[in-house]
């Protein structure tokens, strides 16, 4: 594709009608270097305007109710499903990932969209709660109300799946959303906002602002009711500091250093297949990508032989036949090379893959004999690398897997997988499968430690974008009216007896 053919001069007309003084930025496709889009850098004022419009839209959207919103969200899902190839094309163009992987990313989001729209009422709607013995005269109800306007800041690595994990759940809960995609993938954000406007033409319920980190910071300061951030741990700290200025709460979905544990009784072919895919898909640029593999010593050599054979058949490239695409962000190439060099300097070896880098194309690397405290085992590499280590027992595997400041996802292969999973310090564990927890719409997605806090997906993901409200009414007058100065000494004596019976026997 030539630069001319590839360029989409897209602007958000609601902001930019008649403006010629606007600063802009270009998006280049990582594989070809072609400019594939030019977008405005939205300023603090632009972002505040968007949030002001969103506030009006939020009231209208909340009034639609669960059923009305479900209808629109289902229609949005229909557009995504019908135009999956078109959207996949933009994802591939902006991120450099193979087109088939881009289409898979869109396909995986559809279940989440359906789940959020379908379950929002059941999870968030008004429901009665039980009273206690001393509170039998009271009847309580709880409901989860939308916050108003949610700001979403997204990364480029899964520019559909990742931000929609926040956006769709925030929308289903009744909020309006202002979305700031990564400066590497604004075209995907623009496509999503345009598609949503087709099913919700009445109000700007889902808006786009584009730019670099400064536009993101403006969104943090704009008065949104919550900020859902997905990106690196370092940026999350800046986002949290900026949001603290206005006491804006945040969800932080950050990086990871996920381990895969392979037990002695694991299906080795399945484990190898899983490790290769979870480690190298999207050129390793996945927050829940496997970066470290810990294998029981009894099967370590057999596992490594199968793994190296499989990786040797894989090639990274910018051409359509390559299963692994180029690295999206030029600056990440330096991080990956630094981690590999550090591992080799400290006694590590390349067991499979390797080879010269070509521009932003980095070949896969399987590294062995890498010390636990090497960068490739402690920091997020975010590239097509896997370290493989040997463990004597599952106890050792758990201890080494947990020896990281991150705690996002993990994978276990073996018959004791569920038992091992429960001892891992991570928000999600997939057993005898990879990326399983991310696929299932009904379970929460998120991490602990440096991987962040808060949850998207599942019931927790819906509640994340709401505030609970308790309404408690008196059904009848209590025989022990405690909340009154009319309380008598006799009543207090009775209270003492009741309390002793109810709570004093423990
Ligand atoms: P970054 O942290 O670099 O950027 C994330 C977003 O924050 C981008 O939109 C970026 O804008 C914006 N941003 C940058 N600076 C600021 C600022 N000061 N204030 C507000 N916003 C700002 O992450 P990447 O885009 O490089 O994404 C990769 C990271 O995301 C990895 O660490 C990965 O593990 C993590 N990730 C986590 C996931 C999860 O669910 N836990 C899922 C996917 C990725 P701009 O790009 O324009 O600079």
Coordinates of C-alpha atoms and ligand atoms in Angstrom, one line a residue:
X1 CA 0.0 0.0 0.0
X2 CA 1.4 3.4 -0.9
X3 CA 1.4 6.3 1.6
X4 CA -1.2 8.1 -0.6
X5 CA -3.6 5.1 -0.7
X6 CA -3.1 4.3 3.0
X7 CA -3.8 7.7 4.4
X8 CA -7.1 8.3 6.1
X9 CA -7.4 12.0 7.0
X10 CA -9.9 11.3 9.7
X11 CA -11.1 14.1 12.0
X12 CA -13.7 14.2 14.6
X13 CA -16.1 16.7 13.0
X14 CA -17.8 17.6 16.3
X15 CA -14.5 19.1 17.4
X16 CA -12.8 20.2 14.3
X17 CA -15.5 21.7 12.0
X18 CA -13.8 24.7 10.3
X19 CA -10.6 24.5 12.3
X20 CA -7.3 24.8 10.5
X21 CA -5.0 25.7 13.4
X22 CA -5.2 22.3 15.0
X23 CA -1.9 20.4 15.8
X24 CA -2.0 16.9 14.3
X25 CA 0.0 13.7 14.5
X26 CA 0.7 11.0 12.0
X27 CA 0.3 7.2 12.5
X28 CA 2.7 5.0 10.7
X29 CA 2.2 1.3 10.0
X30 CA 5.0 -0.6 11.8
X31 CA 5.7 -3.1 9.0
X32 CA 5.9 -0.6 6.0
X33 CA 6.5 2.7 7.7
X34 CA 3.7 4.2 5.6
X35 CA 1.6 7.0 7.1
X36 CA -1.9 5.5 7.5
X37 CA -3.6 8.3 9.2
X38 CA -3.5 11.9 10.5
X39 CA -5.3 12.8 13.7
X40 CA -5.8 15.9 15.8
X41 CA -4.1 16.5 19.1
X42 CA -7.0 17.4 21.3
X43 CA -6.2 20.0 23.9
X44 CA -7.4 20.4 27.6
X45 CA -10.3 22.6 26.4
X46 CA -11.3 20.0 23.7
X47 CA -11.3 17.3 26.3
X48 CA -13.3 19.3 28.8
X49 CA -15.9 20.1 26.0
X50 CA -16.2 16.4 25.2
X51 CA -16.8 15.6 28.9
X52 CA -19.4 18.4 29.2
X53 CA -21.2 16.9 26.1
X54 CA -20.8 13.4 27.6
X55 CA -22.5 14.5 30.8
X56 CA -25.7 15.5 29.0
X57 CA -25.5 12.3 27.0
X58 CA -25.0 10.2 30.1
X59 CA -28.3 11.4 31.6
X60 CA -30.1 10.4 28.3
X61 CA -28.3 7.1 28.1
X62 CA -29.1 6.2 31.8
X63 CA -32.8 7.0 31.2
X64 CA -32.9 4.4 28.3
X65 CA -32.8 1.8 31.1
X66 CA -31.2 -1.7 30.9
X67 CA -33.5 -2.9 28.1
X68 CA -33.0 0.1 25.9
X69 CA -29.2 0.0 26.3
X70 CA -29.1 -3.7 25.7
X71 CA -30.9 -3.2 22.3
X72 CA -28.3 -0.6 21.2
X73 CA -25.3 -2.6 22.5
X74 CA -26.6 -5.7 20.7
X75 CA -26.9 -3.6 17.5
X76 CA -23.3 -2.4 18.0
X77 CA -22.2 -6.0 18.4
X78 CA -23.9 -6.8 15.1
X79 CA -21.9 -4.1 13.3
X80 CA -18.6 -5.4 14.8
X81 CA -19.5 -8.9 13.7
X82 CA -20.5 -8.0 10.1
X83 CA -17.6 -5.7 9.5
X84 CA -15.0 -7.7 11.3
X85 CA -12.7 -7.9 8.3
X86 CA -12.8 -4.1 7.8
X87 CA -12.0 -3.4 11.5
X88 CA -9.4 -6.2 11.5
X89 CA -7.7 -4.4 8.5
X90 CA -7.3 -1.2 10.5
X91 CA -6.0 -3.1 13.5
X92 CA -3.4 -4.9 11.3
X93 CA -2.4 -1.7 9.6
X94 CA -1.9 0.3 12.8
X95 CA -0.3 -2.3 15.0
X96 CA 1.5 -4.5 12.4
X97 CA -0.1 -7.7 13.7
X98 CA -1.1 -10.3 11.1
X99 CA -4.6 -9.7 9.7
X100 CA -5.9 -13.1 11.0
X101 CA -4.8 -12.2 14.5
X102 CA -6.5 -8.9 14.2
X103 CA -9.8 -10.6 13.2
X104 CA -9.4 -13.0 16.1
X105 CA -9.1 -10.1 18.5
X106 CA -12.3 -8.6 17.3
X107 CA -14.1 -12.0 17.4
X108 CA -13.0 -12.5 21.0
X109 CA -14.6 -9.2 22.1
X110 CA -18.1 -10.1 20.9
X111 CA -18.9 -12.5 23.7
X112 CA -18.0 -9.9 26.3
X113 CA -20.3 -7.4 24.6
X114 CA -23.2 -9.8 24.6
X115 CA -22.5 -10.8 28.2
X116 CA -22.3 -7.2 29.5
X117 CA -25.5 -6.2 27.7
X118 CA -27.4 -9.2 28.8
X119 CA -26.4 -9.4 32.5
X120 CA -26.2 -5.7 33.4
X121 CA -29.8 -5.6 34.8
X122 CA -29.4 -8.8 36.9
X123 CA -26.0 -7.7 38.3
X124 CA -26.8 -4.0 38.9
X125 CA -30.5 -3.7 39.1
X126 CA -32.4 -3.1 42.4
X127 CA -32.6 -6.1 44.7
X128 CA -33.8 -6.8 48.2
X129 CA -31.4 -7.7 50.9
X130 CA -31.9 -9.6 54.2
X131 CA -32.3 -8.0 57.6
X132 CA -30.9 -9.3 61.0
X133 CA -32.6 -10.1 64.3
X134 CA -32.2 -6.6 65.7
X135 CA -33.1 -5.1 62.4
X136 CA -36.1 -7.2 61.4
X137 CA -38.2 -4.0 61.2
X138 CA -36.1 -2.7 58.4
X139 CA -36.2 -3.7 54.7
X140 CA -33.2 -3.0 52.6
X141 CA -32.6 -2.6 48.9
X142 CA -29.4 -2.1 46.9
X143 CA -28.9 -0.9 43.4
X144 CA -25.8 0.0 41.4
X145 CA -26.1 3.3 39.7
X146 CA -24.0 4.6 36.8
X147 CA -21.3 7.0 37.7
X148 CA -22.0 9.4 34.9
X149 CA -19.0 9.9 32.6
X150 CA -16.1 7.4 32.4
X151 CA -12.8 8.3 30.7
X152 CA -11.0 5.4 29.1
X153 CA -7.3 5.5 28.2
X154 CA -6.2 2.5 26.1
X155 CA -3.1 0.8 24.8
X156 CA -2.2 -0.1 21.2
X157 CA -1.4 -3.8 21.6
X158 CA -5.1 -5.1 21.5
X159 CA -6.7 -1.8 20.5
X160 CA -10.2 -3.4 20.2
X161 CA -10.3 -6.1 22.9
X162 CA -8.6 -4.2 25.7
X163 CA -10.4 -0.8 25.7
X164 CA -13.7 -2.3 24.9
X165 CA -13.3 -4.4 28.1
X166 CA -13.8 -1.1 29.9
X167 CA -15.9 0.8 27.4
X168 CA -18.6 -1.9 26.9
X169 CA -19.0 -2.6 30.7
X170 CA -19.1 1.1 31.5
X171 CA -21.8 1.7 28.8
X172 CA -23.9 -1.3 29.8
X173 CA -23.8 0.1 33.4
X174 CA -25.4 3.3 32.0
X175 CA -22.4 5.6 31.7
X176 CA -21.2 7.8 28.8
X177 CA -17.6 7.3 27.7
X178 CA -14.9 9.5 26.5
X179 CA -12.1 7.4 24.9
X180 CA -8.5 8.3 24.4
X181 CA -6.8 5.6 22.4
X182 CA -3.1 5.2 22.1
X183 CA -1.4 7.5 19.6
X184 CA -0.4 4.3 17.8
X185 CA -4.0 3.1 17.2
X186 CA -6.3 6.1 17.0
X187 CA -7.9 4.8 13.7
X188 CA -9.3 1.8 15.6
X189 CA -10.8 4.1 18.2
X190 CA -12.3 6.3 15.5
X191 CA -13.9 3.3 13.8
X192 CA -15.4 2.0 17.1
X193 CA -16.8 5.5 17.9
X194 CA -18.3 5.9 14.4
X195 CA -19.8 2.4 14.5
X196 CA -21.4 3.1 17.9
X197 CA -22.8 6.5 16.6
X198 CA -24.7 4.5 13.9
X199 CA -26.7 2.7 16.6
X200 CA -26.9 5.6 19.0
X201 CA -27.2 8.7 16.7
X202 CA -29.2 10.8 19.2
X203 CA -26.5 11.7 21.7
X204 CA -22.6 11.6 21.9
X205 CA -22.7 8.7 24.4
X206 CA -19.3 7.3 23.2
X207 CA -16.8 10.0 22.1
X208 CA -13.2 10.0 20.9
X209 CA -10.4 12.3 21.8
X210 CA -7.0 11.8 20.2
X211 CA -3.4 12.9 20.9
X212 CA -0.5 11.8 22.9
X213 CA 0.1 11.4 26.7
X214 CA -0.9 15.1 27.2
X215 CA -4.4 14.4 25.9
X216 CA -4.6 11.5 28.3
X217 CA -3.5 13.7 31.2
X218 CA -6.2 16.2 30.1
X219 CA -8.8 13.4 30.4
X220 CA -7.6 12.6 33.9
X221 CA -8.1 16.3 34.9
X222 CA -11.4 16.8 33.0
X223 CA -13.8 16.0 35.8
X224 CA -14.8 12.5 34.6
X225 CA -16.3 10.3 37.3
X226 CA -13.9 7.5 36.9
X227 CA -10.8 6.8 34.7
X228 CA -10.2 3.3 33.3
X229 CA -6.6 3.1 32.4
X230 CA -4.9 0.2 30.5
X231 CA -1.2 0.5 29.8
X232 CA 2.1 0.2 31.5
X233 CA 2.7 0.3 35.2
X234 CA 4.9 3.4 34.9
X235 CA 2.2 5.4 33.1
X236 CA -0.5 4.1 35.6
X237 CA 1.5 5.8 38.3
X238 CA 1.4 9.1 36.4
X239 CA -2.3 8.7 35.7
X240 CA -3.1 8.0 39.3
X241 CA -1.1 11.0 40.4
X242 CA -3.0 13.3 38.0
X243 CA -6.4 11.8 39.0
X244 CA -5.5 12.3 42.6
X245 CA -5.7 16.1 42.0
X246 CA -9.4 15.8 41.6
X247 CA -10.0 12.7 43.6
X248 CA -11.0 10.9 40.5
X249 CA -11.0 7.1 41.1
X250 CA -9.2 4.9 38.6
X251 CA -9.1 1.3 37.4
X252 CA -5.5 0.3 36.5
X253 CA -5.0 -2.6 34.1
X254 CA -1.2 -2.7 33.8
X255 CA 1.6 -4.9 32.7
X256 CA 2.5 -8.4 33.7
X257 CA 5.3 -11.0 33.8
X258 CA 3.1 -14.1 33.5
X259 CA 4.6 -17.5 34.2
X260 CA 3.5 -20.8 32.8
X261 CA 4.0 -23.9 35.0
X262 CA 4.3 -27.3 33.4
X263 CA 3.9 -30.2 35.8
X264 CA 5.3 -33.7 35.3
X265 CA 2.0 -35.2 34.3
X266 CA 1.1 -32.4 31.8
X267 CA 0.1 -33.1 28.2
X268 CA 3.4 -31.9 26.8
X269 CA 2.2 -31.3 23.3
X270 CA -0.7 -29.1 24.5
X271 CA 1.7 -27.3 26.9
X272 CA 4.2 -26.6 24.1
X273 CA 1.5 -25.4 21.8
X274 CA 0.1 -23.1 24.5
X275 CA 3.6 -21.8 25.4
X276 CA 4.5 -21.0 21.8
X277 CA 1.2 -19.2 21.2
X278 CA 0.9 -17.4 24.5
X279 CA 4.5 -16.3 24.4
X280 CA 4.9 -15.3 20.8
X281 CA 1.4 -14.3 19.5
X282 CA 1.2 -10.5 18.7
X283 CA 5.0 -10.6 18.8
X284 CA 4.8 -11.1 22.6
X285 CA 3.1 -7.8 23.0
X286 CA 0.3 -9.1 25.3
X287 CA -0.2 -8.1 28.9
X288 CA -1.2 -11.7 29.7
X289 CA 1.4 -13.2 27.4
X290 CA 3.6 -16.0 28.8
X291 CA 7.1 -14.7 29.3
X292 CA 8.5 -17.4 31.7
X293 CA 8.0 -21.1 31.6
X294 CA 8.8 -23.3 34.6
X295 CA 8.9 -27.0 33.8
X296 CA 9.1 -30.0 36.2
X297 CA 12.6 -31.5 36.0
X298 CA 11.2 -34.9 35.0
X299 CA 9.7 -33.6 31.7
X300 CA 11.9 -30.5 31.2
X301 CA 14.2 -31.9 28.5
X302 CA 11.3 -33.4 26.5
X303 CA 9.3 -30.2 26.8
X304 CA 12.3 -28.1 25.6
X305 CA 13.0 -30.4 22.7
X306 CA 9.4 -30.1 21.5
X307 CA 9.3 -26.3 22.1
X308 CA 12.5 -25.6 20.2
X309 CA 11.3 -27.7 17.3
X310 CA 8.1 -25.7 17.1
X311 CA 9.7 -22.3 17.5
X312 CA 12.3 -23.1 14.9
X313 CA 9.5 -23.3 12.4
X314 CA 8.3 -19.8 13.2
X315 CA 9.4 -16.6 11.6
X316 CA 8.7 -12.9 12.3
X317 CA 8.3 -10.6 9.4
X318 CA 6.3 -7.7 8.0
X319 CA 4.9 -9.8 5.1
X320 CA 1.5 -11.5 5.1
X321 CA 2.9 -15.0 5.4
X322 CA 4.7 -14.3 8.7
X323 CA 2.9 -15.6 11.8
X324 CA 4.6 -13.0 14.0
X325 CA 4.4 -9.4 13.0
X326 CA 6.8 -6.5 13.8
X327 CA 7.1 -4.7 17.1
X328 CA 4.5 -1.9 17.1
X329 CA 6.4 0.7 19.1
X330 CA 9.9 1.5 17.9
X331 CA 11.1 2.2 21.5
X332 CA 10.1 -1.3 22.6
X333 CA 12.7 -2.9 20.4
X334 CA 15.5 -1.5 22.6
X335 CA 13.8 -2.9 25.7
X336 CA 13.6 -6.4 24.1
X337 CA 17.2 -6.3 23.0
X338 CA 18.3 -5.2 26.4
X339 CA 16.6 -8.1 28.1
X340 CA 18.0 -10.6 25.7
X341 CA 21.5 -9.2 26.0
X342 CA 21.3 -9.1 29.8
X343 CA 20.2 -12.8 29.8
X344 CA 23.1 -13.8 27.6
X345 CA 25.6 -11.8 29.5
X346 CA 24.5 -13.6 32.7
X347 CA 25.0 -17.1 31.4
X348 CA 21.8 -17.6 29.4
X349 CA 21.7 -19.4 26.0
X350 CA 19.4 -19.1 23.0
X351 CA 17.9 -22.6 22.6
X352 CA 15.8 -21.7 19.6
X353 CA 15.1 -18.8 17.3
X354 CA 17.3 -15.7 17.5
X355 CA 18.9 -13.9 14.6
X356 CA 19.4 -10.3 13.5
X357 CA 16.7 -7.7 14.0
X358 CA 15.4 -6.1 10.8
X359 CA 14.0 -2.7 11.6
X360 CA 11.1 -3.4 13.9
X361 CA 11.0 -7.1 13.1
X362 CA 12.4 -9.1 16.0
X363 CA 12.8 -12.9 15.6
X364 CA 11.5 -15.2 18.4
X365 CA 13.9 -16.2 21.1
X366 CA 13.7 -19.2 23.5
X367 CA 16.2 -18.5 26.3
X368 CA 17.5 -21.1 28.8
X369 CA 19.8 -21.0 31.8
X370 CA 18.7 -17.5 32.6
X371 CA 19.1 -16.5 36.2
X372 CA 15.9 -15.7 38.1
X373 CA 17.0 -12.1 38.7
X374 CA 17.9 -11.4 35.1
X375 CA 15.7 -8.7 33.4
X376 CA 14.1 -11.3 31.1
X377 CA 12.7 -13.0 34.3
X378 CA 11.8 -9.9 36.3
X379 CA 10.6 -7.1 34.0
X380 CA 8.0 -7.1 31.4
X381 CA 9.8 -7.7 28.1
X382 CA 6.7 -7.3 25.8
X383 CA 8.5 -9.0 22.9
X384 CA 8.7 -12.5 21.3
X385 CA 10.8 -14.1 24.0
X386 CA 10.3 -17.1 26.4
X387 CA 12.6 -18.1 29.2
X388 CA 12.5 -21.8 30.2
X389 CA 13.6 -22.9 33.7
X390 CA 13.7 -26.2 35.5
X391 CA 11.9 -26.8 38.8
X392 CA 12.1 -29.8 41.2
X393 CA 8.5 -29.5 42.5
X394 CA 5.3 -27.6 42.2
X395 CA 6.2 -25.8 45.5
X396 CA 9.3 -24.4 43.8
X397 CA 7.4 -23.6 40.7
X398 CA 4.8 -21.6 42.7
X399 CA 7.5 -19.8 44.7
X400 CA 9.4 -18.8 41.5
X401 CA 6.3 -17.8 39.6
X402 CA 5.2 -15.6 42.6
X403 CA 8.7 -14.0 42.9
X404 CA 7.7 -10.9 40.8
X405 CA 6.2 -7.5 41.6
X406 CA 3.5 -8.2 38.9
X407 CA 0.5 -10.4 39.4
X408 CA -1.7 -10.4 36.3
X409 CA -2.2 -13.8 34.8
X410 CA -0.6 -17.3 34.9
X411 CA -1.0 -20.7 33.3
X412 CA -0.7 -24.2 34.7
X413 CA -0.5 -27.4 32.7
X414 CA -1.0 -30.6 34.6
X415 CA -3.5 -32.8 36.5
X416 CA -3.1 -30.7 39.7
X417 CA -3.6 -27.5 37.8
X418 CA -6.5 -26.1 39.8
X419 CA -4.8 -26.8 43.1
X420 CA -1.5 -25.1 41.9
X421 CA -3.6 -22.2 40.5
X422 CA -5.0 -21.3 43.9
X423 CA -1.5 -20.8 45.3
X424 CA -0.4 -18.3 42.6
X425 CA -0.4 -14.6 43.3
X426 CA -2.3 -13.4 40.2
X427 CA -5.6 -12.1 39.2
X428 CA -6.3 -14.8 36.6
X429 CA -5.0 -18.4 36.0
X430 CA -5.7 -20.5 33.0
X431 CA -5.5 -24.3 33.5
X432 CA -4.6 -26.6 30.6
X433 CA -5.3 -23.8 28.2
X434 CA -3.9 -20.3 27.5
X435 CA -5.7 -17.0 27.7
X436 CA -8.7 -18.9 29.0
X437 CA -9.6 -16.4 31.7
X438 CA -9.6 -13.5 29.2
X439 CA -12.0 -15.4 26.9
X440 CA -14.7 -16.2 29.4
X441 CA -17.0 -13.2 29.7
X442 CA -18.4 -14.1 33.1
X443 CA -15.1 -13.9 35.0
X444 CA -13.2 -10.8 36.2
X445 CA -10.1 -9.6 34.4
X446 CA -7.4 -7.8 36.3
X447 CA -4.3 -8.1 38.4
X448 CA -2.6 -7.4 41.7
X449 CA 0.6 -5.6 42.7
X450 CA 2.3 -3.8 39.8
X451 CA -0.3 -5.3 37.4
X452 CA -2.8 -2.8 38.9
X453 CA -6.2 -3.0 40.6
X454 CA -9.9 -2.9 39.8
X455 CA -11.6 -5.3 37.4
X456 CA -13.1 -5.4 34.0
X457 CA -15.3 -8.3 32.6
X458 CA -17.9 -10.3 34.5
X459 CA -20.1 -9.0 37.3
X460 CA -17.1 -7.2 39.0
X461 CA -16.5 -5.4 35.7
X462 CA -20.0 -4.1 35.6
X463 CA -19.9 -2.9 39.2
X464 CA -16.6 -1.2 38.7
X465 CA -18.4 1.5 36.7
X466 CA -21.2 2.1 39.2
X467 CA -21.8 3.4 42.7
X468 CA -23.9 1.3 45.0
X469 CA -26.9 2.9 46.7
X470 CA -28.6 1.4 49.7
X471 CA -32.2 2.3 50.5
X472 CA -33.5 1.0 53.8
X473 CA -37.1 1.6 55.0
X474 CA -38.9 0.9 58.2
X475 CA -41.5 -1.8 57.7
X476 CA -43.0 -1.5 61.2
X477 CA -42.1 0.1 64.5
X478 CA -39.4 -1.8 66.4
X479 CA -40.1 -3.1 69.9
X480 CA -36.7 -1.8 70.7
X481 CA -36.5 1.7 69.2
X482 CA -32.8 2.3 69.6
X483 CA -32.3 5.4 67.5
X484 CA -34.3 7.7 69.7
X485 CA -33.7 9.7 72.9
X486 CA -37.1 8.1 74.0
X487 CA -35.1 4.9 74.7
X488 CA -35.8 3.8 78.3
X489 CA -33.6 1.9 80.8
X490 CA -35.9 -1.1 80.4
X491 CA -35.3 -1.1 76.7
X492 CA -31.5 -0.9 77.2
X493 CA -31.7 -3.9 79.6
X494 CA -33.6 -5.9 77.0
X495 CA -31.1 -4.9 74.3
X496 CA -28.3 -6.3 76.5
X497 CA -30.1 -9.6 76.9
X498 CA -30.9 -9.9 73.1
X499 CA -27.3 -9.0 72.2
X500 CA -26.0 -11.7 74.6
X501 CA -28.3 -14.3 73.1
X502 CA -27.5 -13.4 69.4
X503 CA -23.8 -12.6 69.6
X504 CA -22.5 -13.6 73.1
X505 CA -22.4 -17.3 72.6
X506 CA -19.3 -17.3 70.3
Ligands
LIG1 P1 1.5 3.2 27.9 O1 1.5 3.1 29.3 O2 2.7 3.7 27.2 O3 0.3 4.0 27.3 C1 -1.1 3.7 27.7 C2 -2.0 4.8 27.4 O4 -1.7 5.9 28.3 C3 -1.8 5.4 26.0 O5 -3.0 5.8 25.5 C4 -0.9 6.6 26.2 O6 -1.0 7.6 25.2 C5 -1.5 7.1 27.5 N1 -0.6 8.0 28.3 C6 0.7 8.1 28.2 N2 1.2 9.1 29.1 C7 0.1 9.5 29.8 C8 -0.1 10.4 30.8 N3 0.9 11.1 31.4 N4 -1.4 10.6 31.3 C9 -2.4 9.9 30.8 N5 -2.3 9.0 29.7 C10 -1.0 8.8 29.3 O7 1.2 1.7 27.4 P2 1.2 1.1 25.9 O8 0.3 1.8 25.1 O9 2.7 1.0 25.5 O10 0.7 -0.4 26.2 C11 1.5 -1.4 26.6 C12 1.3 -1.7 28.1 O11 -0.1 -1.9 28.4 C13 2.0 -2.9 28.6 O12 2.7 -2.7 29.8 C14 0.9 -4.0 28.7 O13 1.2 -5.0 29.6 C15 -0.2 -3.1 29.2 N6 -1.5 -3.7 28.9 C16 -2.2 -4.1 30.0 C17 -3.4 -4.8 29.8 C18 -4.3 -5.2 31.0 O14 -5.5 -5.4 30.8 N7 -3.7 -5.4 32.2 C19 -3.9 -5.1 28.5 C20 -3.1 -4.6 27.4 C21 -1.9 -3.9 27.7 P3 0.0 7.6 24.0 O15 0.1 6.2 23.5 O16 -0.7 8.5 23.1 O17 1.3 8.1 24.6

